[in-house]
Coordinates of C-alpha atoms in Angstrom, one line a residue:
X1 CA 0.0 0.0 0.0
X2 CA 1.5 3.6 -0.8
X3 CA 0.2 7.0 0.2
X4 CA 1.1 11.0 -0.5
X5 CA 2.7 12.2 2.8
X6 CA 3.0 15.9 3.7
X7 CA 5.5 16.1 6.2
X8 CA 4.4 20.0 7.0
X9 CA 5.7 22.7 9.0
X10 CA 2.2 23.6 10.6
X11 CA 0.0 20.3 9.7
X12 CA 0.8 17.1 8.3
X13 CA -1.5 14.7 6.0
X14 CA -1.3 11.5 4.3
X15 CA -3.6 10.6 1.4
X16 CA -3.9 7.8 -0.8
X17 CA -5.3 6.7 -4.5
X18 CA -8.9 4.9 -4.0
X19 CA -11.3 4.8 -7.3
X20 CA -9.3 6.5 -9.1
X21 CA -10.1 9.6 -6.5
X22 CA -7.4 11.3 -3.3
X23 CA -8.7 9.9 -0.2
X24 CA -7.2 11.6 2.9
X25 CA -6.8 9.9 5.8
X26 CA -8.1 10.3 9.4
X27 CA -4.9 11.0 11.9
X28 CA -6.1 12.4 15.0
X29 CA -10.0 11.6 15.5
X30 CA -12.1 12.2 12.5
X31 CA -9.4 15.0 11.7
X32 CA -7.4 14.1 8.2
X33 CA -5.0 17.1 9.2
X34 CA -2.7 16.8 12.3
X35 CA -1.1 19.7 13.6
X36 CA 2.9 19.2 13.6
X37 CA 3.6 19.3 17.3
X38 CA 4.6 16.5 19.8
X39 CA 4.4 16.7 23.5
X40 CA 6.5 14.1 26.5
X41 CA 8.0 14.6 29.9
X42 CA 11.2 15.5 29.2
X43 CA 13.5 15.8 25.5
X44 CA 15.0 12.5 26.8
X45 CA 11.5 10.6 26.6
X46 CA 11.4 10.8 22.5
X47 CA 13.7 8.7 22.2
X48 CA 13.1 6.2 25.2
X49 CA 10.1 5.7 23.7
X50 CA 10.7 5.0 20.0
X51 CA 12.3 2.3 21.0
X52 CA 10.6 1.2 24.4
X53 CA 6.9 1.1 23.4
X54 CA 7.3 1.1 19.2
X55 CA 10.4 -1.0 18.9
X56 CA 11.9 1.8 16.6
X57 CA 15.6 0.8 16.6
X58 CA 18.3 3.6 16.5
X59 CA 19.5 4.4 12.7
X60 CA 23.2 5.1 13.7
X61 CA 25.7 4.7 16.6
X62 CA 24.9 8.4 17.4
X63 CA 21.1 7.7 17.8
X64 CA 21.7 4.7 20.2
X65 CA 24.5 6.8 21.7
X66 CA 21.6 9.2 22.4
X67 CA 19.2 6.4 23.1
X68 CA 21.4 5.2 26.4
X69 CA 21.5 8.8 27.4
X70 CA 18.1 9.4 27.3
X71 CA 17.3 6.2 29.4
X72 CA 19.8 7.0 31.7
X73 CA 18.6 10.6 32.3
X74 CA 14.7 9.4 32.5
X75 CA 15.9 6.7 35.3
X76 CA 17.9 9.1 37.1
X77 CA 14.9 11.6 37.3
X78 CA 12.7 8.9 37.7
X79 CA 10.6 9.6 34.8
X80 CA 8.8 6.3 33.8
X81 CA 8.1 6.6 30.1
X82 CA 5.6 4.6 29.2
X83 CA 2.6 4.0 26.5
X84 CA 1.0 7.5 27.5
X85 CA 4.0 9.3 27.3
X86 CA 3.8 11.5 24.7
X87 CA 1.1 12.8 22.6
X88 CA 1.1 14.6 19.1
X89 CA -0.7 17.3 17.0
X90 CA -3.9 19.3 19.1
X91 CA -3.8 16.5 21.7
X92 CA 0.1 17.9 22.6
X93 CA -0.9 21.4 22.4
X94 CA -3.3 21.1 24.9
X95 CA -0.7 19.3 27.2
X96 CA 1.2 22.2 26.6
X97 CA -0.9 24.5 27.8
X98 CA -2.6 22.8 30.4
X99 CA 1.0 23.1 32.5
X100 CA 4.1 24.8 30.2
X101 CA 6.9 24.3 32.3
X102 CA 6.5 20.8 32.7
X103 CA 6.7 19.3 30.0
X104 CA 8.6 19.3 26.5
X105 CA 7.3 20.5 23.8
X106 CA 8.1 20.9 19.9
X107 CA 6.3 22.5 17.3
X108 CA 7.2 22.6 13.6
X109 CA 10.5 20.3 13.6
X110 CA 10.8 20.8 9.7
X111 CA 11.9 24.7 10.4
X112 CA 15.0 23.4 11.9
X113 CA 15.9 20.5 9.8
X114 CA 17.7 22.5 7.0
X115 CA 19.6 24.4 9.8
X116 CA 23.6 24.8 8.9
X117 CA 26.2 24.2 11.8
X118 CA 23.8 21.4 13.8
X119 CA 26.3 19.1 15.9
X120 CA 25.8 15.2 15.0
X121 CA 23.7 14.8 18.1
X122 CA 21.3 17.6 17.4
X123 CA 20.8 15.9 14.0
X124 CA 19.9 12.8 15.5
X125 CA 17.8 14.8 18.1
X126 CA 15.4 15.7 15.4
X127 CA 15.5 12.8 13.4
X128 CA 13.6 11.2 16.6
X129 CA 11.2 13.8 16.9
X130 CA 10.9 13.1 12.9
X131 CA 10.5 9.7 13.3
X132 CA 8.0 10.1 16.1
X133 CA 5.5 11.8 13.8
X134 CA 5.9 9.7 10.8
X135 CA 5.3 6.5 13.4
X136 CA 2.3 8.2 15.0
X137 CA 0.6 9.4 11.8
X138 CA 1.6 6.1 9.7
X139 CA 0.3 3.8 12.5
X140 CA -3.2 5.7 12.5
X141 CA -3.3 5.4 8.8
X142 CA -3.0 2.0 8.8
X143 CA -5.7 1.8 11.3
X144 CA -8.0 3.5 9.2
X145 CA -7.2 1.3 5.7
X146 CA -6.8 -2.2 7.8
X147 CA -3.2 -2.7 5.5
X148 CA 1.2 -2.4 5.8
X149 CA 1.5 0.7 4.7
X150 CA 5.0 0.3 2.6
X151 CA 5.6 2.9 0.2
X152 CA 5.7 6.6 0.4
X153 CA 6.2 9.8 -1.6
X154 CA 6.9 13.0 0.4
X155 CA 6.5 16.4 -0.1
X156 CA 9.4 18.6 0.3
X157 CA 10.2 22.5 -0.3
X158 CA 12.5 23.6 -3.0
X159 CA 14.8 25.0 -0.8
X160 CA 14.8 23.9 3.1
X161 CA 16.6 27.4 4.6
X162 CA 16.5 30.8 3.5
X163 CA 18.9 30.7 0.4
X164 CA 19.4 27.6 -2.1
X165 CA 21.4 25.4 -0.5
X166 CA 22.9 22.1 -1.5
X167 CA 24.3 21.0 2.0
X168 CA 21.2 22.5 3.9
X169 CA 18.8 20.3 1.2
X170 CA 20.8 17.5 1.3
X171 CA 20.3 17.1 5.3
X172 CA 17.2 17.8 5.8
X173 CA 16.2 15.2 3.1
X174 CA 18.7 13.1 4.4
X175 CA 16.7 13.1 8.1
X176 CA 13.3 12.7 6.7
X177 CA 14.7 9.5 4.6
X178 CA 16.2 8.1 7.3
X179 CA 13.0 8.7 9.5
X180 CA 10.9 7.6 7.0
X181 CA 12.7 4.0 6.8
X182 CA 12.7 4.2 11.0
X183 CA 9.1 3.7 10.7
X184 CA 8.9 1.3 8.1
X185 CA 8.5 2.3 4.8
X186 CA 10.3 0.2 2.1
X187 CA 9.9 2.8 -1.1
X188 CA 10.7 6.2 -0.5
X189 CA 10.4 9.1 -3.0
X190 CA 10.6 12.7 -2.8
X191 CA 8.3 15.6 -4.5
X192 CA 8.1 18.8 -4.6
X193 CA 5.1 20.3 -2.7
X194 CA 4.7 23.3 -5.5
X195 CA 4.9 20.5 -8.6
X196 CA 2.9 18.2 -6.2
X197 CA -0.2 20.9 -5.8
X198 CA 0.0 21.4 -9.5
X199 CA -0.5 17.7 -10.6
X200 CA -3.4 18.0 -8.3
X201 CA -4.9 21.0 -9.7
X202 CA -4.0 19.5 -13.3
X203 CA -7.0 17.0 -12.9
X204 CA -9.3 19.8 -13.4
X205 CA -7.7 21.2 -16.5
X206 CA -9.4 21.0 -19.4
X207 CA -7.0 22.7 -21.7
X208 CA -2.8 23.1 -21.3
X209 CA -2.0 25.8 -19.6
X210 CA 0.7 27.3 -18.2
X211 CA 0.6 27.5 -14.7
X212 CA 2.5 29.6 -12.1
X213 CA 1.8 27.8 -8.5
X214 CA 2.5 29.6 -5.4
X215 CA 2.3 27.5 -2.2
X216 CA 2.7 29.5 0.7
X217 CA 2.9 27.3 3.5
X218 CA 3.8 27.0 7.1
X219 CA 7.2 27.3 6.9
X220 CA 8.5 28.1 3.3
X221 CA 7.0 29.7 0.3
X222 CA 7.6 28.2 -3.4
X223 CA 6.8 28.9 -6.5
X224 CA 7.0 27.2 -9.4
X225 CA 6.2 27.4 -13.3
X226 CA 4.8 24.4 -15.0
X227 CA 2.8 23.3 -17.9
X228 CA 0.4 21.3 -17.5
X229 CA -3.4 19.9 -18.9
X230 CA -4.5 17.0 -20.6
X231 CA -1.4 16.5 -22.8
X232 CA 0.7 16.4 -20.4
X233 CA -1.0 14.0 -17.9
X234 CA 0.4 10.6 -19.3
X235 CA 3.8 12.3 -19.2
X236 CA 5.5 10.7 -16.0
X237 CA 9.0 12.8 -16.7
X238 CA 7.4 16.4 -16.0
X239 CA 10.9 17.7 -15.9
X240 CA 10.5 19.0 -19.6
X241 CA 6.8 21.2 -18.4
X242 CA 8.7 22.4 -15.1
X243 CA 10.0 25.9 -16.5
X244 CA 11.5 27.5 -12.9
X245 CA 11.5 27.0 -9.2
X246 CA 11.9 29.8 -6.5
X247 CA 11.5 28.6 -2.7
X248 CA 12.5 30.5 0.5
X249 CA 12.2 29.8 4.4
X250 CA 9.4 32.2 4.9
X251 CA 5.8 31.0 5.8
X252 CA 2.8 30.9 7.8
X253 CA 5.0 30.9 11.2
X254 CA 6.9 34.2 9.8
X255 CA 3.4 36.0 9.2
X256 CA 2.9 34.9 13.0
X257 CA 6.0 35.9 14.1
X258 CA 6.2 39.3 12.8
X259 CA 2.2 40.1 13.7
X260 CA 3.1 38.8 17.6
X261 CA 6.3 41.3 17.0
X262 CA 4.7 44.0 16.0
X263 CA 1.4 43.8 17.8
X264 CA 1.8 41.9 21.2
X265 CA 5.6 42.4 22.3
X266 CA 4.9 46.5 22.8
X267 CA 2.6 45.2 25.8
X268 CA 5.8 43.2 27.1
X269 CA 7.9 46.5 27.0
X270 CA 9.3 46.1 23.2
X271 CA 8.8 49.7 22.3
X272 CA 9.6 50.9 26.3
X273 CA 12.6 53.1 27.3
X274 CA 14.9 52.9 30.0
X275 CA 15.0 55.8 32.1
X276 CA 18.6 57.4 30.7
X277 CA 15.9 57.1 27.9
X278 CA 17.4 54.3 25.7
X279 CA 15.9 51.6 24.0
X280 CA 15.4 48.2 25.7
X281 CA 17.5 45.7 23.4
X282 CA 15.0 45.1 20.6
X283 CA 16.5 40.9 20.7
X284 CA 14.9 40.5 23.8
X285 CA 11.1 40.7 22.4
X286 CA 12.6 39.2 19.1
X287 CA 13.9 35.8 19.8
X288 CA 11.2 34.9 22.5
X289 CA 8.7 34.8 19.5
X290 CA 11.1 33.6 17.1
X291 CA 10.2 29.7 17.5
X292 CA 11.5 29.1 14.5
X293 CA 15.4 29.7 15.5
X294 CA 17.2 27.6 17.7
X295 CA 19.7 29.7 18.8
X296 CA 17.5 32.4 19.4
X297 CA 15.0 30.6 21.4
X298 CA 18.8 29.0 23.1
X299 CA 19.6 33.1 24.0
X300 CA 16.3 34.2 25.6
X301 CA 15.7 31.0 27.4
X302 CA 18.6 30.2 28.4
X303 CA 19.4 30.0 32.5
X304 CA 21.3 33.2 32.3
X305 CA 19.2 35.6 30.8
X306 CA 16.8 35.7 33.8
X307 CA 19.6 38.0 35.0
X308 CA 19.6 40.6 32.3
X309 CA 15.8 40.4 31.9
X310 CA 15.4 41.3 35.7
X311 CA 17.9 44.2 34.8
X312 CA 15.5 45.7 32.3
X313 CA 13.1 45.7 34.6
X314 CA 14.6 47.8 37.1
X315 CA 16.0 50.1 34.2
X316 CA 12.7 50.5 32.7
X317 CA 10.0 53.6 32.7
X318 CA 7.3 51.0 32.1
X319 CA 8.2 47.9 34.5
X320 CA 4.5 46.4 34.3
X321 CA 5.3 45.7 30.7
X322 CA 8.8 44.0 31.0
X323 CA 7.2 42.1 34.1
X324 CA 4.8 40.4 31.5
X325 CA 8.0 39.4 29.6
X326 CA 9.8 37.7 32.6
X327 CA 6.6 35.8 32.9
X328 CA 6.5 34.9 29.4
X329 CA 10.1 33.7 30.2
X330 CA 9.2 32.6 34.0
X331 CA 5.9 30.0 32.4
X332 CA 7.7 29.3 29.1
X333 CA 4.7 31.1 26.7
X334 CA 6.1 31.7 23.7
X335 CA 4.5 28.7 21.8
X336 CA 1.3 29.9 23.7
X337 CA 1.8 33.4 22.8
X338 CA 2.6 32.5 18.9
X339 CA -1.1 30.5 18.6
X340 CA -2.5 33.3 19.4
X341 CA -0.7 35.3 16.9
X342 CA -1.9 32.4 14.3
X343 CA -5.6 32.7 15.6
X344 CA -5.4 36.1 15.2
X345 CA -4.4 35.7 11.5
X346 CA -6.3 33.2 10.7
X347 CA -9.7 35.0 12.0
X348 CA -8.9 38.2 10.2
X349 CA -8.8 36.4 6.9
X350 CA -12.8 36.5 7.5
X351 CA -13.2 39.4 9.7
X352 CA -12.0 43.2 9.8
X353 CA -10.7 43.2 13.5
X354 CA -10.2 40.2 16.0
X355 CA -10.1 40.6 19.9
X356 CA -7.2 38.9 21.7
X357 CA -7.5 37.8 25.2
X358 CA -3.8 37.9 26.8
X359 CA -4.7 37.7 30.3
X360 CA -2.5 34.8 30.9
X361 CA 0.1 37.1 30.8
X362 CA -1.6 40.2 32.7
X363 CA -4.6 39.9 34.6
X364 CA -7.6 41.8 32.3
X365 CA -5.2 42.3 29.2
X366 CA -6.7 42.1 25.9
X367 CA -5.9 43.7 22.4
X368 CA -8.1 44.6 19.4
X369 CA -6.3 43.5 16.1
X370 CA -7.4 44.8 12.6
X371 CA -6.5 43.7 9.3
X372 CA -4.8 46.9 8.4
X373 CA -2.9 45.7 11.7
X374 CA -2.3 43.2 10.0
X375 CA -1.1 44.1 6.8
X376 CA 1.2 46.4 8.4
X377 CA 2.9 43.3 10.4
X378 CA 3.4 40.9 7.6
X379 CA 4.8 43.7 5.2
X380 CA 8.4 42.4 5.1
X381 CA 7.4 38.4 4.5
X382 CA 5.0 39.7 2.0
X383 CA 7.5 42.1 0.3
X384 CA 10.0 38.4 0.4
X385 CA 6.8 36.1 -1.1
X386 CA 6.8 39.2 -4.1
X387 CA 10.1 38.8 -4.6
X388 CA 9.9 34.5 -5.4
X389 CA 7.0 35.1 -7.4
X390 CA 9.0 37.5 -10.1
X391 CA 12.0 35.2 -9.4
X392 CA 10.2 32.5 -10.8
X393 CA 8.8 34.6 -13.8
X394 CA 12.4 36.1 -14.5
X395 CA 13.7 32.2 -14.9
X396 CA 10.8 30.7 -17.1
X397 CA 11.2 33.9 -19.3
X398 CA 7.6 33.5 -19.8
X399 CA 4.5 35.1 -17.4
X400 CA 1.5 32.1 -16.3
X401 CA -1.9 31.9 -18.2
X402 CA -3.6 31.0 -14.8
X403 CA -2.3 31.5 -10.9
X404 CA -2.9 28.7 -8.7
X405 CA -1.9 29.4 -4.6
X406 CA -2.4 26.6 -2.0
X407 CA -1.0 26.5 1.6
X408 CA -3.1 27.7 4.8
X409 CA -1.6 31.4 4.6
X410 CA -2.8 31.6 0.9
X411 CA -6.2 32.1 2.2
X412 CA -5.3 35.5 3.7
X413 CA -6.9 38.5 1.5
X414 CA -4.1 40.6 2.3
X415 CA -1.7 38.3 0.3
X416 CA -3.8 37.5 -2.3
X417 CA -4.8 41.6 -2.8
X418 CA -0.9 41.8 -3.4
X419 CA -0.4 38.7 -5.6
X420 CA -3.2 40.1 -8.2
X421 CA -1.6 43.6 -7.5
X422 CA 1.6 42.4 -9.1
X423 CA 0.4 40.3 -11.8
X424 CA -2.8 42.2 -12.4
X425 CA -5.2 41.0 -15.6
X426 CA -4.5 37.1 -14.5
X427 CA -6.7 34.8 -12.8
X428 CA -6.0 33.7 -9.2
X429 CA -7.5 30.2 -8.6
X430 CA -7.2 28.6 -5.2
X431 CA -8.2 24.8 -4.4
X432 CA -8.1 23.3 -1.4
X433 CA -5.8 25.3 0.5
X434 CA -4.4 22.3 2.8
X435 CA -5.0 19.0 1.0
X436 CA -4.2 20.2 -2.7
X437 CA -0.2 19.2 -1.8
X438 CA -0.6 16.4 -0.2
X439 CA -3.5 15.2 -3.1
X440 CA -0.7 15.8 -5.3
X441 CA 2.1 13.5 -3.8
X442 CA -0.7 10.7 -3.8
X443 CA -1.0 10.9 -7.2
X444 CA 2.6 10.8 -7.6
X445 CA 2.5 7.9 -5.5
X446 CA 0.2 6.1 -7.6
X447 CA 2.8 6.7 -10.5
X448 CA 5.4 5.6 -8.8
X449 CA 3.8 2.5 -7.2
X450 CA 0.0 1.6 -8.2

């Protein structure tokens, strides 16, 4: 049996060919969508448990190296890891919340996998966390179809980091392979997720077109230029109708970022003064929020910044708002503060302003957002999204018949007002936002396997 996996920085799927139609799969409950989060006791616990309750054996001698650690630490603190460990997707979120500072938890691994200068033992870190989620969302699609699930084709951005990068590609791909054989799969192939939410689109063609597809998803944007329609169908080597790729680490988690910047962190003292009448160091609001870098997320949290952080408060002229920052650092909020953010986004994509309740961090504190809010916020990512989309023209030499965007943040009206802003006079088609990619790598899947 074979199925189309998207391995997502915000939400992960898996669909399969059935009747000749995509069937997506049910992964947490009757949800076919799983948020791409995992909550245990402690770091150590991941791996204890891959191998203690799934009989997931380590990949290399730096994994077990890692694996004898981990079950050393967990016996030392006498953490018992057992089947109720750890949980994944809304069901670890909500662990997360429910007590912050007790547990570990990891959101979005696939931001980090790409990451240049990661020590051998970090890599093998997030290949468990990788292998985790494949083993948790594999073992509830095989629930679901009642067969061995043994072949695979997974999505995967043109470019993992910020600029094209050979070494950075080659790693990440490198941990998701070796995942992906971790938890059993036989046949593994790689997609695109642009080309992949093209060939899914392509089914409702009924004349070649050329097509520019812009997937804006949770953690990278790509665009690429294809042509595709009926003739080109029955062609398996699409290499000829692929005219251009552009693909950059910026996402749905960046548009979250930079609204919970520039809209939440001025109530945690990010736009204060000291009382010499200096700034307060602008990193301190930056890398709290900033889930998506490990070394800043290392910096804030780290044991030693309590220090300076209790430092700005006594410098400050507005103390009250720094204090709501040491307790962001205190009850370890930032995952908790970034939801919101996404929330917030995700709400004004219907609605002209959205109220935010933040009284977990100050008793009574709320703020109103607006989508020109909004708009301001995400300017930068959305000036950085412009500039792949005329990348991607510039190298095909050509401009698209037909615009196709997919990916949960294409749904925002701000970003699509700019896309038909600069290609104006084209169509903008959208399909279904989340499932179109993963749709996609099913039917590559059925190429490569039915």
């Amino acid at each position: 049996m074979f199925i189309g996996f998207d391995y997502g920085t915000a939400n992960c799927s898996v669909a399969t060919i059935q009747n000749n139609q995509t069937k997506l799969l049910k992964l947490e409950g009757d949800n076919t969508f799983i948020p791409s989060a995992l909550c245990a006791p402690t770091r150590e616990a991941v791996s204890e448990y891959l191998f203690r309750i799934w009989g997931v054996q380590p990949s290399t001698d730096i994994n077990e190296r890692l694996l004898h650690t981990a079950i050393s630490y967990n016996r030392e603190e006498d953490i018992d890891v057992d089947a109720e460990s750890m949980t994944f997707g809304q069901a670890a979120l909500n662990m997360y919340i429910e007590d912050p500072e007790e547990v570990y938890y990891v959101k979005s691994p696939k931001s980090f996998l790409g990451v240049s200068g990661l020590r051998d033992v970090q890599v093998s870190l997030f290949e468990d966390l990788v292998t985790a989620m494949m083993k948790n969302i594999k073992n509830n699609a095989e629930q679901e179809l009642q067969q061995d699930i043994t072949s695979t084709v997974i999505g995967r951005p043109i470019n993992f980091q910020g600029a094209a990068s050979d070494e950075a590609n080659a790693q990440a791909i490198s941990i998701l392979s070796r995942a992906a054989m971790r938890v059993g799969f036989k046949n593994i192939e790689f997609q695109f997720e642009p080309v992949a939410a093209g060939l899914d689109f392509e089914q409702t063609l009924t004349e070649d077109k050329t097509v520019l597809i812009v997937d804006i998803g949770g953690g990278t944007t790509d665009c690429s230029m294809i042509q595709m329609g009926p003739s080109w169908r029955e062609h398996h080597d699409r290499t000829k109708g692929i005219l251009s790729h552009s693909g950059s680490r910026i996402g749905g988690n960046d548009l979250d970022i930079y609204l919970a910047h520039r809209q939440f962190m001025p109530l945690l003292g990010s736009q204060s003064r000291t009382h010499k009448g200096l700034e307060l160091p602008m990193t301190q609001f930056w890398n709290p929020i900033a889930i998506n870098n490990i070394v800043a997320q290392l910096d804030f949290f780290g044991f030693g910044n309590r220090k300076h952080l209790m430092q700005m408060l006594n410098d400050t002229q507005e103390p009250e708002k720094v204090a709501r920052l040491i307790k962001l650092y205190d009850e370890k909020l930032s995952y908790k503060l970034l939801r919101d953010a996404e929330q917030t986004k995700i709400a004004l994509s219907e609605y002209a302003e959205q109220a935010v309740d933040l009284s977990y961090l100050d008793e009574g504190l709320t703020l109103n957002i607006s989508q020109q809010c909004l708009a301001e916020a995400i300017a930068k990512p959305q000036e950085n999204i412009n500039k792949l989309i005329k990348e991607a023209i510039v190298q095909a030499g050509t401009t698209p018949d037909i615009i196709y965007v997919t990916g949960g943040s294409a749904r925002s009206p701000i970003l699509r007002s700019a896309l038909q802003q600069q290609l104006p006079n084209i169509e903008i088609v959208g399909g279904n936002y989340f499932g179109s990619v993963t749709a996609g790598l099913a039917h590559w899947a059925n190429y490569c396997f039915g």
